[in-house]
CSV table of C-alpha atoms in Angstrom, one decimal:
chain,number,residue,atom,x,y,z
Z,249,MET,CA,-73.7,36.7,-50.4
Z,250,THR,CA,-70.3,38.0,-51.1
Z,251,ARG,CA,-68.0,39.6,-49.1
Z,252,PHE,CA,-64.1,40.2,-48.6
Z,253,ALA,CA,-64.1,39.6,-44.5
Z,254,LEU,CA,-62.9,36.9,-43.2
Z,255,VAL,CA,-64.7,35.1,-40.4
Z,256,LEU,CA,-62.7,32.1,-39.2
Z,257,ILE,CA,-62.6,30.0,-36.2
Z,258,SER,CA,-58.9,30.1,-36.7
Z,259,LEU,CA,-58.7,30.4,-34.8
Z,260,LEU,CA,-61.8,26.7,-37.5
Z,261,PRO,CA,-56.2,-3.2,-33.2
Z,262,PHE,CA,-57.9,-6.1,-34.1
Z,263,THR,CA,-59.0,-7.6,-37.5
Z,264,SER,CA,-60.6,-10.2,-39.0
Z,265,ALA,CA,-59.1,-12.6,-40.9
Z,266,TRP,CA,-61.0,-10.9,-44.5
Z,267,ALA,CA,-59.3,-7.4,-43.0
Z,268,ASP,CA,-56.1,-8.5,-42.7
Z,269,ARG,CA,-56.2,-9.8,-46.3
Z,270,LEU,CA,-57.4,-6.4,-47.2
Z,271,TYR,CA,-54.9,-4.2,-45.1
Z,272,SER,CA,-51.3,-4.0,-46.0
Z,273,ASP,CA,-49.3,-7.2,-44.8
Z,274,SER,CA,-46.3,-5.3,-43.0
Z,275,PHE,CA,-46.5,-3.1,-40.3
Z,276,GLU,CA,-43.3,-1.4,-41.3
Z,277,VAL,CA,-43.7,2.4,-40.9
Z,278,PRO,CA,-44.8,3.9,-44.5
Z,279,ILE,CA,-42.8,6.5,-46.5
Z,280,VAL,CA,-44.7,9.4,-46.4
Z,281,GLY,CA,-44.3,13.2,-47.5
Z,282,PRO,CA,-45.8,16.1,-47.7
Z,283,TYR,CA,-49.1,16.1,-49.3
Z,284,PHE,CA,-48.3,19.5,-50.6
Z,285,PRO,CA,-45.0,19.5,-50.4
Z,286,ARG,CA,-42.9,22.8,-50.6
Z,287,VAL,CA,-41.0,24.5,-53.7
Z,288,GLY,CA,-38.9,27.5,-53.1
Z,289,ASN,CA,-41.0,29.9,-51.8
Z,290,THR,CA,-44.3,28.3,-52.2
Z,291,PHE,CA,-46.3,25.4,-52.5
Z,292,ALA,CA,-47.0,22.3,-55.4
Z,293,LEU,CA,-51.1,22.6,-55.2
Z,294,PRO,CA,-53.2,20.2,-57.3
Z,295,ALA,CA,-55.1,21.4,-60.2
Z,296,GLY,CA,-58.6,22.7,-59.2
Z,297,PRO,CA,-61.4,25.1,-59.0
Z,298,THR,CA,-59.7,26.8,-56.4
Z,299,THR,CA,-56.2,26.3,-56.3
Z,300,ASP,CA,-56.3,27.8,-60.1
Z,301,GLN,CA,-57.9,31.0,-58.6
Z,302,LEU,CA,-55.4,31.0,-56.0
Z,303,ALA,CA,-52.4,30.7,-58.3
Z,304,TRP,CA,-53.8,34.0,-60.1
Z,305,ILE,CA,-54.5,35.8,-57.1
Z,306,MET,CA,-51.5,35.2,-56.2
Z,307,SER,CA,-49.7,36.4,-59.4
Z,308,GLU,CA,-51.9,39.7,-59.2
Z,309,LEU,CA,-50.5,40.5,-55.7
Z,310,ALA,CA,-46.8,41.2,-57.6
Z,311,ALA,CA,-46.0,44.7,-57.2
Z,312,GLY,CA,-46.7,46.6,-60.1
Z,313,GLU,CA,-49.5,44.3,-61.3
Z,314,THR,CA,-52.9,46.1,-61.8
Z,315,THR,CA,-56.3,44.1,-62.0
Z,316,THR,CA,-58.7,45.2,-64.8
Z,317,PRO,CA,-61.8,45.2,-65.3
Z,318,GLN,CA,-61.5,42.0,-67.5
Z,319,GLU,CA,-59.8,40.2,-65.4
Z,320,ILE,CA,-62.3,40.4,-62.2
Z,321,ALA,CA,-65.1,39.5,-64.8
Z,322,ALA,CA,-63.2,36.2,-66.1
Z,323,HIS,CA,-62.3,35.4,-62.6
Z,324,PHE,CA,-65.5,36.3,-60.2
Z,325,ASP,CA,-68.7,34.6,-60.3
Z,326,ALA,CA,-71.7,36.7,-61.7
Z,327,SER,CA,-73.2,36.4,-58.0
Z,328,TRP,CA,-70.1,38.3,-57.0
Z,329,THR,CA,-71.9,41.9,-56.0
Z,330,VAL,CA,-68.8,43.9,-54.8
Z,331,SER,CA,-68.2,46.2,-57.5
Z,332,VAL,CA,-65.4,46.4,-59.7
Z,333,ALA,CA,-64.2,49.9,-58.3
Z,334,ASP,CA,-63.7,48.2,-54.7
Z,335,THR,CA,-62.8,44.7,-56.0
Z,336,GLN,CA,-59.9,46.6,-58.1
Z,337,ALA,CA,-58.9,48.5,-54.5
Z,338,PHE,CA,-59.3,45.4,-52.0
Z,339,PHE,CA,-56.8,43.8,-54.5
Z,340,GLN,CA,-54.6,47.5,-54.4
Z,341,SER,CA,-54.4,47.3,-50.0
Z,342,LEU,CA,-53.4,43.7,-50.5
Z,343,ARG,CA,-50.2,44.4,-52.8
Z,344,THR,CA,-49.8,47.8,-49.8
Z,345,SER,CA,-49.7,45.5,-47.0
Z,346,TYR,CA,-48.2,42.0,-48.8
Z,347,PRO,CA,-46.2,43.2,-51.4
Z,348,ASN,CA,-44.9,40.0,-53.9
Z,349,ALA,CA,-47.3,37.8,-51.1
Z,350,ILE,CA,-45.7,34.0,-50.9
Z,351,ILE,CA,-48.0,31.2,-49.7
Z,352,ARG,CA,-45.9,30.5,-46.1
Z,353,ASP,CA,-48.5,27.8,-44.8
Z,354,VAL,CA,-51.4,26.0,-46.1
Z,355,VAL,CA,-54.2,25.2,-43.9
Z,356,ALA,CA,-57.0,23.7,-46.1
Z,357,VAL,CA,-57.4,22.8,-49.9
Z,358,THR,CA,-60.2,21.5,-51.5
Z,359,PRO,CA,-62.1,22.0,-54.7
Z,360,VAL,CA,-64.3,24.4,-53.3
Z,361,GLN,CA,-62.9,26.0,-50.5
Z,362,VAL,CA,-59.0,26.9,-49.9
Z,363,THR,CA,-57.1,28.6,-47.0
Z,364,VAL,CA,-53.4,29.8,-46.6
Z,365,VAL,CA,-51.2,31.8,-44.7
Z,366,ILE,CA,-49.8,35.0,-46.9
Z,367,ALA,CA,-46.6,36.7,-45.9
Z,368,ARG,CA,-44.1,39.2,-47.5
Z,369,PRO,CA,-41.3,37.7,-48.9
Z,370,ASP,CA,-39.3,38.4,-45.7
Z,371,LEU,CA,-41.5,37.0,-43.2
Z,372,SER,CA,-42.3,39.5,-41.6
Z,373,THR,CA,-45.9,39.3,-39.4
Z,374,PRO,CA,-48.5,40.1,-39.2
Z,375,PHE,CA,-49.1,37.5,-42.2
Z,376,GLY,CA,-52.6,37.0,-43.6
Z,377,PHE,CA,-55.1,34.5,-43.4
Z,378,LEU,CA,-56.6,34.4,-47.1
Z,379,ASN,CA,-59.7,32.6,-47.7
Z,380,LEU,CA,-60.9,31.7,-51.1
Z,381,GLU,CA,-64.4,29.9,-52.2
Z,382,ALA,CA,-64.6,29.0,-55.9
Z,383,ARG,CA,-67.4,27.5,-57.4
Z,384,TYR,CA,-67.0,23.5,-58.4
Z,385,SER,CA,-69.6,24.1,-61.5
Z,386,GLY,CA,-69.0,26.0,-64.9
Z,387,ALA,CA,-66.4,28.6,-65.1
Z,388,HIS,CA,-65.1,27.8,-60.9
Z,389,GLY,CA,-65.8,31.5,-60.0
Z,390,ILE,CA,-64.6,32.8,-57.4
Z,391,VAL,CA,-67.8,33.5,-54.9
Z,392,LEU,CA,-66.0,34.5,-51.3
Z,393,PHE,CA,-62.2,35.9,-50.9
Z,394,GLY,CA,-61.0,37.4,-48.2
Z,395,VAL,CA,-57.8,38.6,-46.1
Z,396,SER,CA,-57.1,38.8,-42.2
Z,397,ASN,CA,-54.3,39.9,-40.4
Z,398,TYR,CA,-52.9,36.9,-38.2
Z,399,SER,CA,-50.2,37.5,-36.0
Z,400,GLY,CA,-48.2,34.2,-36.0
Z,401,SER,CA,-49.9,32.8,-33.4
Z,402,VAL,CA,-53.2,30.8,-32.2
Z,403,GLN,CA,-52.1,30.8,-28.5
Z,404,TYR,CA,-53.3,33.2,-25.5
Z,405,ALA,CA,-50.6,33.9,-23.8
Z,406,GLU,CA,-51.2,32.4,-20.4
Z,407,ASP,CA,-51.2,29.1,-22.3
Z,408,GLN,CA,-47.6,29.9,-24.4
Z,409,GLY,CA,-45.4,28.4,-21.3
Z,410,LEU,CA,-47.8,25.3,-20.3
Z,411,ASP,CA,-45.9,21.7,-20.6
Z,412,LEU,CA,-47.8,18.5,-21.8
Z,413,ALA,CA,-49.6,17.5,-18.9
Z,414,GLN,CA,-50.5,21.1,-17.8
Z,415,SER,CA,-52.4,21.8,-21.1
Z,416,VAL,CA,-54.1,18.2,-21.4
Z,417,ALA,CA,-55.3,19.5,-17.2
Z,418,LYS,CA,-56.3,22.9,-18.8
Z,419,PHE,CA,-58.1,21.6,-21.6
Z,420,GLY,CA,-60.2,19.4,-18.8
Z,421,THR,CA,-61.4,22.8,-17.7
Z,422,LEU,CA,-62.9,23.8,-20.9
Z,423,SER,CA,-66.4,21.7,-21.0
Z,424,GLY,CA,-68.3,19.8,-19.1
Z,425,ALA,CA,-67.5,16.4,-20.0
Z,426,PRO,CA,-64.1,16.7,-22.1
Z,427,ALA,CA,-62.2,13.5,-23.4
Z,428,ILE,CA,-58.5,13.8,-24.4
Z,429,LEU,CA,-55.9,11.3,-26.1
Z,430,VAL,CA,-52.1,13.0,-26.7
Z,431,GLY,CA,-50.7,9.6,-27.7
Z,432,ARG,CA,-49.0,7.3,-30.6
Z,433,ILE,CA,-49.5,5.1,-33.0
Z,434,GLY,CA,-47.0,2.2,-32.2
Z,435,ALA,CA,-45.5,-0.4,-34.4
Z,436,ASN,CA,-48.9,-2.8,-34.0
Z,437,ASP,CA,-50.8,-0.3,-34.5
Z,438,GLN,CA,-52.1,0.0,-30.8
Z,439,CYS,CA,-52.8,3.4,-29.6
Z,440,THR,CA,-51.0,4.5,-26.1
Z,441,ALA,CA,-51.0,7.3,-24.1
Z,442,LEU,CA,-48.4,10.3,-23.7
Z,443,ALA,CA,-51.2,12.1,-21.8
Z,444,GLU,CA,-55.2,11.7,-21.5
Z,445,LEU,CA,-58.1,12.2,-19.9
Z,446,ASN,CA,-61.5,10.3,-20.5
Z,447,SER,CA,-59.6,8.9,-23.3
Z,448,SER,CA,-61.7,5.4,-23.4
Z,449,GLN,CA,-64.8,7.6,-22.0
Z,450,LEU,CA,-67.9,7.7,-24.8
Z,451,ARG,CA,-68.1,11.3,-26.1
Z,452,ALA,CA,-70.1,13.2,-28.8
Z,453,THR,CA,-67.8,13.3,-32.2
Z,454,ALA,CA,-70.0,15.7,-34.0
Z,455,SER,CA,-68.2,15.2,-37.5
Z,456,ILE,CA,-65.7,13.4,-36.4
Z,457,PHE,CA,-68.1,10.1,-37.1
Z,458,LYS,CA,-67.2,11.2,-41.3
Z,459,LEU,CA,-63.9,9.1,-40.5
Z,460,TRP,CA,-65.9,6.0,-40.5
Z,461,VAL,CA,-68.4,6.9,-43.7
Z,462,LEU,CA,-64.5,7.3,-45.0
Z,463,ALA,CA,-63.7,4.1,-43.7
Z,464,GLY,CA,-66.6,2.2,-45.6
Z,465,LEU,CA,-65.6,4.4,-48.3
Z,466,GLY,CA,-62.1,2.8,-48.7
Z,467,ARG,CA,-62.6,-0.5,-47.6
Z,468,GLY,CA,-65.0,-0.3,-50.6
Z,469,ILE,CA,-61.9,1.0,-53.1
Z,470,ALA,CA,-59.7,-1.9,-51.8
Z,471,GLN,CA,-62.2,-4.6,-52.4
Z,472,GLY,CA,-62.6,-3.5,-56.1
Z,473,ILE,CA,-66.4,-2.5,-55.6
Z,474,ILE,CA,-66.3,1.5,-55.8
Z,475,GLY,CA,-64.1,3.3,-58.1
Z,476,ALA,CA,-62.3,6.5,-56.5
Z,477,GLU,CA,-62.8,8.2,-59.4
Z,478,GLU,CA,-66.8,7.5,-59.9
Z,479,SER,CA,-68.7,10.2,-61.3
Z,480,ILE,CA,-71.4,11.3,-58.4
Z,481,THR,CA,-74.4,13.6,-59.1
Z,482,LEU,CA,-75.8,15.8,-56.9
Z,483,ALA,CA,-78.7,14.7,-56.2
Z,484,ALA,CA,-81.6,16.9,-54.0
Z,485,SER,CA,-82.3,13.7,-52.2
Z,486,GLN,CA,-78.6,14.1,-50.3
Z,487,ILE,CA,-78.8,17.4,-49.8
Z,488,ALA,CA,-78.1,18.0,-46.4
Z,489,SER,CA,-78.2,21.2,-44.3
Z,490,GLY,CA,-75.0,22.9,-43.7
Z,491,GLY,CA,-73.6,21.8,-47.0
Z,492,THR,CA,-71.2,24.1,-49.1
Z,493,ILE,CA,-72.0,23.0,-52.2
Z,494,ASN,CA,-75.7,23.0,-51.7
Z,495,GLY,CA,-75.2,26.3,-54.3
Z,496,GLU,CA,-73.5,24.3,-56.8
Z,497,PRO,CA,-76.8,23.0,-59.3
Z,498,LEU,CA,-78.6,19.9,-58.7
Z,499,GLY,CA,-76.9,17.2,-61.7
Z,500,THR,CA,-73.0,18.8,-61.0
Z,501,ILE,CA,-71.4,15.7,-61.6
Z,502,PHE,CA,-68.4,15.4,-59.0
Z,503,SER,CA,-65.6,12.7,-58.7
Z,504,LEU,CA,-65.8,10.4,-55.6
Z,505,SER,CA,-62.2,11.4,-54.8
Z,506,ASP,CA,-63.7,15.0,-54.6
Z,507,MET,CA,-66.8,14.5,-52.5
Z,508,ALA,CA,-64.5,12.5,-50.2
Z,509,THR,CA,-61.7,15.1,-49.8
Z,510,LEU,CA,-65.0,17.8,-49.4
Z,511,MET,CA,-66.6,15.1,-46.5
Z,512,ILE,CA,-63.6,15.8,-44.6
Z,513,GLY,CA,-61.3,18.3,-45.9
Z,514,ILE,CA,-64.5,21.2,-45.0
Z,515,SER,CA,-66.6,18.8,-43.4
Z,516,ASP,CA,-69.2,19.0,-45.9
Z,517,ASN,CA,-72.8,17.6,-45.0
Z,518,THR,CA,-74.0,17.3,-48.6
Z,519,ALA,CA,-71.0,15.4,-49.6
Z,520,THR,CA,-70.9,13.3,-46.4
Z,521,ASP,CA,-74.7,11.9,-47.2
Z,522,HIS,CA,-73.9,11.7,-51.2
Z,523,VAL,CA,-70.8,9.2,-49.7
Z,524,HIS,CA,-73.1,7.5,-47.4
Z,525,HIS,CA,-75.3,6.7,-50.0
Z,526,ARG,CA,-73.1,5.4,-52.4
Z,527,VAL,CA,-71.3,3.3,-50.0
Z,528,GLY,CA,-74.1,2.2,-47.9
Z,529,ARG,CA,-75.1,2.2,-44.8
Z,530,ALA,CA,-74.1,-1.9,-44.1
Z,531,ALA,CA,-70.8,-1.5,-45.4
Z,532,ILE,CA,-70.1,1.2,-43.0
Z,533,ASP,CA,-71.2,-0.8,-40.1
Z,534,GLN,CA,-69.1,-3.3,-41.3
Z,535,ALA,CA,-65.9,-0.8,-41.4
Z,536,ILE,CA,-66.9,0.2,-37.7
Z,537,ASP,CA,-66.8,-3.5,-36.8
Z,538,ALA,CA,-63.4,-3.7,-38.5
Z,539,TYR,CA,-61.6,-0.9,-36.9
Z,540,GLY,CA,-61.7,-2.0,-33.7
Z,541,VAL,CA,-64.5,0.4,-32.0
Z,542,ALA,CA,-65.1,-0.5,-28.0
Z,543,GLN,CA,-68.8,-0.2,-28.1
Z,544,PRO,CA,-69.7,-0.8,-32.3
Z,545,SER,CA,-73.7,-0.6,-31.0
Z,546,VAL,CA,-73.6,2.8,-29.9
Z,547,LEU,CA,-72.4,4.0,-33.8
Z,548,LYS,CA,-74.5,1.3,-35.5
Z,549,PRO,CA,-76.4,2.1,-37.4
Z,550,LEU,CA,-74.3,5.0,-38.3
Z,551,LEU,CA,-77.1,8.1,-39.3
Z,552,ASP,CA,-76.3,9.9,-42.2
Z,553,ILE,CA,-76.6,13.8,-41.7
Z,554,SER,CA,-80.0,14.3,-42.7
Z,555,GLU,CA,-81.1,11.4,-40.8
Z,556,GLN,CA,-79.3,12.7,-37.6
Z,557,PHE,CA,-81.1,16.6,-37.7
Z,558,HIS,CA,-84.4,14.5,-38.1
Z,559,LEU,CA,-83.9,12.6,-34.6
Z,560,PHE,CA,-82.8,16.6,-33.6
Z,561,PHE,CA,-85.4,18.7,-35.1
Z,562,THR,CA,-88.6,16.6,-36.2
Z,563,PHE,CA,-89.4,13.5,-33.6
Z,564,PRO,CA,-90.6,14.5,-30.0
Z,565,LEU,CA,-87.9,13.8,-27.6
Z,566,ALA,CA,-89.7,11.0,-26.2
Z,567,THR,CA,-90.0,9.2,-29.7
Z,568,ALA,CA,-86.1,10.3,-30.4
Z,569,GLN,CA,-84.7,9.1,-26.9
Z,570,ALA,CA,-86.5,6.1,-27.6
Z,571,TYR,CA,-84.9,5.6,-30.7
Z,572,VAL,CA,-81.6,6.0,-28.9
Z,573,ASP,CA,-81.9,3.7,-26.4
Z,574,GLY,CA,-83.2,1.0,-28.5
Z,575,THR,CA,-81.8,-2.1,-30.2
Z,576,GLU,CA,-79.7,-2.3,-33.6
Z,577,PRO,CA,-82.5,-3.7,-35.2
Z,578,ASP,CA,-85.2,-1.7,-33.1
Z,579,GLN,CA,-83.0,1.4,-35.0
Z,580,GLN,CA,-83.2,0.0,-38.4
Z,581,GLN,CA,-86.6,-0.4,-38.5
Z,582,PHE,CA,-87.4,2.7,-37.2
Z,583,ILE,CA,-85.1,4.3,-39.9
Z,584,ASP,CA,-86.5,2.9,-42.5
Z,585,GLU,CA,-89.6,3.3,-41.8
Z,586,GLU,CA,-90.2,6.3,-40.1
Z,587,ILE,CA,-86.7,8.9,-41.1
Z,588,VAL,CA,-86.1,7.8,-45.1
Z,589,PRO,CA,-89.4,8.8,-45.9
Z,590,LEU,CA,-89.0,11.7,-44.5
Z,591,GLY,CA,-86.3,13.1,-47.6
Z,592,PRO,CA,-84.2,15.5,-46.4
Z,593,TYR,CA,-83.7,17.8,-43.2
Z,594,VAL,CA,-85.1,21.2,-44.4
Z,595,PRO,CA,-83.6,23.5,-42.1
Z,596,GLY,CA,-86.0,25.2,-39.9
Z,597,SER,CA,-88.6,22.8,-40.5
Z,598,GLY,CA,-88.4,20.5,-37.8
Z,599,ALA,CA,-91.2,21.0,-34.7
Z,600,TYR,CA,-89.0,20.3,-32.0
Z,601,SER,CA,-85.4,21.1,-30.4
Z,602,ASN,CA,-83.8,18.4,-28.9
Z,603,THR,CA,-80.8,20.3,-28.1
Z,604,GLY,CA,-80.2,17.1,-25.1
Z,605,LEU,CA,-79.2,15.0,-27.6
Z,606,LEU,CA,-76.8,17.0,-29.7
Z,607,THR,CA,-73.7,14.9,-26.7
Z,608,SER,CA,-75.7,12.1,-25.4
Z,609,GLY,CA,-78.0,11.0,-28.9
Z,610,SER,CA,-75.7,12.0,-31.6
Z,611,TRP,CA,-72.4,9.9,-33.0
Z,612,ARG,CA,-70.2,8.9,-30.1
Z,613,ALA,CA,-66.9,7.3,-29.6
Z,614,THR,CA,-64.4,7.5,-27.9
Z,615,PRO,CA,-60.6,9.0,-28.0
Z,616,MET,CA,-59.3,5.4,-28.3
Z,617,ASP,CA,-62.1,4.5,-31.1
Z,618,ILE,CA,-61.0,7.3,-33.4
Z,619,CYS,CA,-56.9,6.8,-32.7
Z,620,ARG,CA,-58.0,3.4,-33.8
Z,621,ALA,CA,-59.3,4.9,-36.6
Z,622,PHE,CA,-56.4,6.9,-37.9
Z,623,ALA,CA,-54.2,3.4,-37.5
Z,624,HIS,CA,-56.6,1.6,-39.8
Z,625,HIS,CA,-56.6,3.5,-42.5
Z,626,ARG,CA,-53.3,4.5,-42.6
Z,627,HIS,CA,-53.1,0.5,-43.3
Z,628,LEU,CA,-55.0,0.4,-46.7
Z,629,PRO,CA,-52.9,-1.3,-49.4
Z,630,GLN,CA,-50.1,0.6,-50.0
Z,631,GLY,CA,-49.9,2.1,-53.2
Z,632,SER,CA,-53.7,1.4,-54.4
Z,633,ASP,CA,-56.7,4.1,-55.0
Z,634,ALA,CA,-58.0,3.3,-51.7
Z,635,ILE,CA,-54.6,4.7,-49.7
Z,636,ALA,CA,-54.3,7.2,-52.1
Z,637,LEU,CA,-57.9,8.6,-51.8
Z,638,VAL,CA,-57.9,8.6,-48.0
Z,639,ASP,CA,-54.9,10.2,-48.2
Z,640,ARG,CA,-56.2,13.3,-49.9
Z,641,ALA,CA,-59.2,13.5,-48.1
Z,642,LEU,CA,-57.3,13.4,-44.7
Z,643,SER,CA,-54.7,15.8,-46.0
Z,644,ALA,CA,-56.9,18.2,-46.9
Z,645,GLN,CA,-57.9,20.5,-43.3
Z,646,SER,CA,-55.0,20.9,-40.5
Z,647,ALA,CA,-57.4,23.8,-38.7
Z,648,GLN,CA,-54.4,25.6,-37.7
Z,649,PRO,CA,-51.7,27.5,-39.0
Z,650,GLU,CA,-48.1,26.2,-37.6
Z,651,VAL,CA,-48.9,22.8,-38.0
Z,652,ARG,CA,-48.7,21.2,-41.3
Z,653,ASN,CA,-45.1,22.9,-42.0
Z,654,ALA,CA,-43.8,20.8,-38.7
Z,655,TRP,CA,-44.3,17.5,-40.1
Z,656,ASP,CA,-43.9,15.4,-43.3
Z,657,ARG,CA,-47.7,13.9,-42.8
Z,658,VAL,CA,-50.9,15.5,-41.3
Z,659,TRP,CA,-54.1,14.0,-41.1
Z,660,TYR,CA,-57.2,16.1,-39.3
Z,661,LYS,CA,-61.1,15.6,-38.7
Z,662,GLY,CA,-62.9,17.6,-36.6
Z,663,GLY,CA,-67.0,19.0,-35.9
Z,664,SER,CA,-69.4,20.7,-34.1
Z,665,LEU,CA,-73.0,20.6,-32.8
Z,666,ALA,CA,-74.2,23.6,-31.7
Z,667,SER,CA,-77.2,25.7,-30.4
Z,668,SER,CA,-78.4,29.3,-29.6
Z,669,ASP,CA,-76.5,28.6,-25.8
Z,670,GLY,CA,-73.0,28.1,-28.5
Z,671,TYR,CA,-70.6,24.7,-28.5
Z,672,HIS,CA,-71.8,22.0,-27.3
Z,673,VAL,CA,-69.7,19.3,-28.9
Z,674,LEU,CA,-66.5,20.9,-30.5
Z,675,THR,CA,-63.9,18.1,-31.6
Z,676,HIS,CA,-60.6,18.1,-33.1
Z,677,ALA,CA,-58.3,14.8,-34.2
Z,678,TRP,CA,-55.4,15.0,-35.7
Z,679,MET,CA,-52.7,12.4,-36.7
Z,680,LEU,CA,-48.8,13.7,-37.1
Z,681,GLN,CA,-46.3,11.8,-38.6
Z,682,ASN,CA,-42.5,12.0,-40.0
Z,683,SER,CA,-41.2,9.6,-42.9
Z,684,GLY,CA,-40.0,6.4,-41.0
Z,685,GLU,CA,-41.3,7.3,-37.5
Z,686,ASP,CA,-44.3,6.2,-35.3
Z,687,PRO,CA,-47.5,8.9,-35.7
Z,688,TYR,CA,-48.7,10.5,-33.0
Z,689,VAL,CA,-52.0,11.7,-32.2
Z,690,VAL,CA,-53.7,14.8,-30.7
Z,691,ILE,CA,-57.8,13.5,-29.6
Z,692,ALA,CA,-59.5,16.8,-28.1
Z,693,MET,CA,-63.5,16.2,-27.6
Z,694,SER,CA,-65.2,18.9,-25.8
Z,695,ASN,CA,-68.7,18.0,-24.5
Z,696,SER,CA,-71.4,20.3,-23.0
Z,697,ASP,CA,-74.8,19.7,-22.3
Z,698,THR,CA,-75.8,23.4,-22.0
Z,699,GLY,CA,-73.5,24.1,-24.3
Z,700,GLY,CA,-71.0,27.5,-23.8
Z,701,ILE,CA,-68.2,25.7,-25.1
Z,702,ASP,CA,-65.6,29.0,-26.3
Z,703,PRO,CA,-63.9,27.8,-29.5
Z,704,TYR,CA,-61.0,29.8,-29.1
Z,705,LYS,CA,-59.9,28.9,-25.7
Z,706,VAL,CA,-60.0,25.1,-27.3
Z,707,GLN,CA,-58.0,26.3,-30.1
Z,708,SER,CA,-55.4,27.8,-28.2
Z,709,ILE,CA,-54.7,24.8,-25.7
Z,710,THR,CA,-54.3,22.0,-28.6
Z,711,GLY,CA,-52.8,24.4,-30.5
Z,712,ARG,CA,-50.4,24.1,-27.5
Z,713,ILE,CA,-49.8,20.7,-27.6
Z,714,LEU,CA,-49.3,20.8,-31.1
Z,715,GLN,CA,-46.3,22.7,-30.8
Z,716,LEU,CA,-45.4,20.7,-27.8
Z,717,LEU,CA,-45.2,18.1,-30.1
Z,718,ALA,CA,-43.5,19.4,-33.0
Z,719,GLN,CA,-40.7,19.7,-30.4
Z,720,LEU,CA,-40.1,16.5,-29.3
Z,721,PRO,CA,-36.7,15.0,-30.3
């Protein structure tokens, strides 16, 4: 289904001897630079299906341009159902609202989806959120294109004057089981808190668990077991609920690097299950141990998306709870004998709705665990294919505007789990770094057994915290 309207929650320390050899042998702070460097009044973006289409769109927004039917046919997918006349009118409305538009900020860049902030050359408000999706396969036609006005801040007025301690305290009121760490990764990769609440307490991570899938992948590349640019075939056996790439033809060939970027950058669940399958659960579980998770048995054996969703919807609650409470060997046996034979979870096919497991029976870790994951990721061998892939994947998304322009490196992963009662789990994790300096982290985990977490309130208060960190000397 094609559409113009943009709906966006925008506000959307110890290692083994082997690991010491795998990772960098120096704790010096590496020199880092923007993944999408500014060039004049725009940004240098990598070539790809969406970025190539974005370049065309930006050229169309120049004053005096006219978007022809031939151009629409060449750039939009065959599934685009908006009429040529209406598409032309939309382009003209953008030329009127954002004449000679420039890219002011980059929020997300992946092969199938980009989000940027556009503005008039004089940078007067309102700005515009531009969201674009394109096919990975074929002619890379546009399947979604929308722009919505943006005032320049995601913060509610009531949050704009809060200091760091007040912001953390307010975050603690936004869910039944909050946990937050605002901290720094030191030269020895130790995570220390500037402000925190329950930062050593387990919370449901939602898609932040993908940091450890990425860890297994990065380690495999560093070992030479996996190639960063391997070809991965889109397979029916790894199609997962919520995958943006589910509309691509089966058999489409992706690079492993692109799959990793999709897994992290837009949290694509199908990309996740393909990467999980390629790396293997055993290697991922080894990465969990090596990355210093406080309670590794809670995450291991690490389920993929379909496996976790089967626990939510396919098994009676008593059976699913017995799995959660079981030992690792018992869990592995249940996976092998009961879950794996079921194949991918098909949305709506389950006979049960174990919503209580969203917070207590899904992937769980602490904010400190997530900080340590960031710390270990950045010490993959410098200059290697492993760190290049990890940096690309984690740099793909900033989750909010007004973040990337304040830092040389922005890494992000977030996630959510919801029911008809709204969000039960809503999580955000940033690592923010300027070259030659130790990174900051903001890891904000909201859990609620009854649902009802307000994503806009969470966005506002995390936006304030991010702003405060950017203002530090």
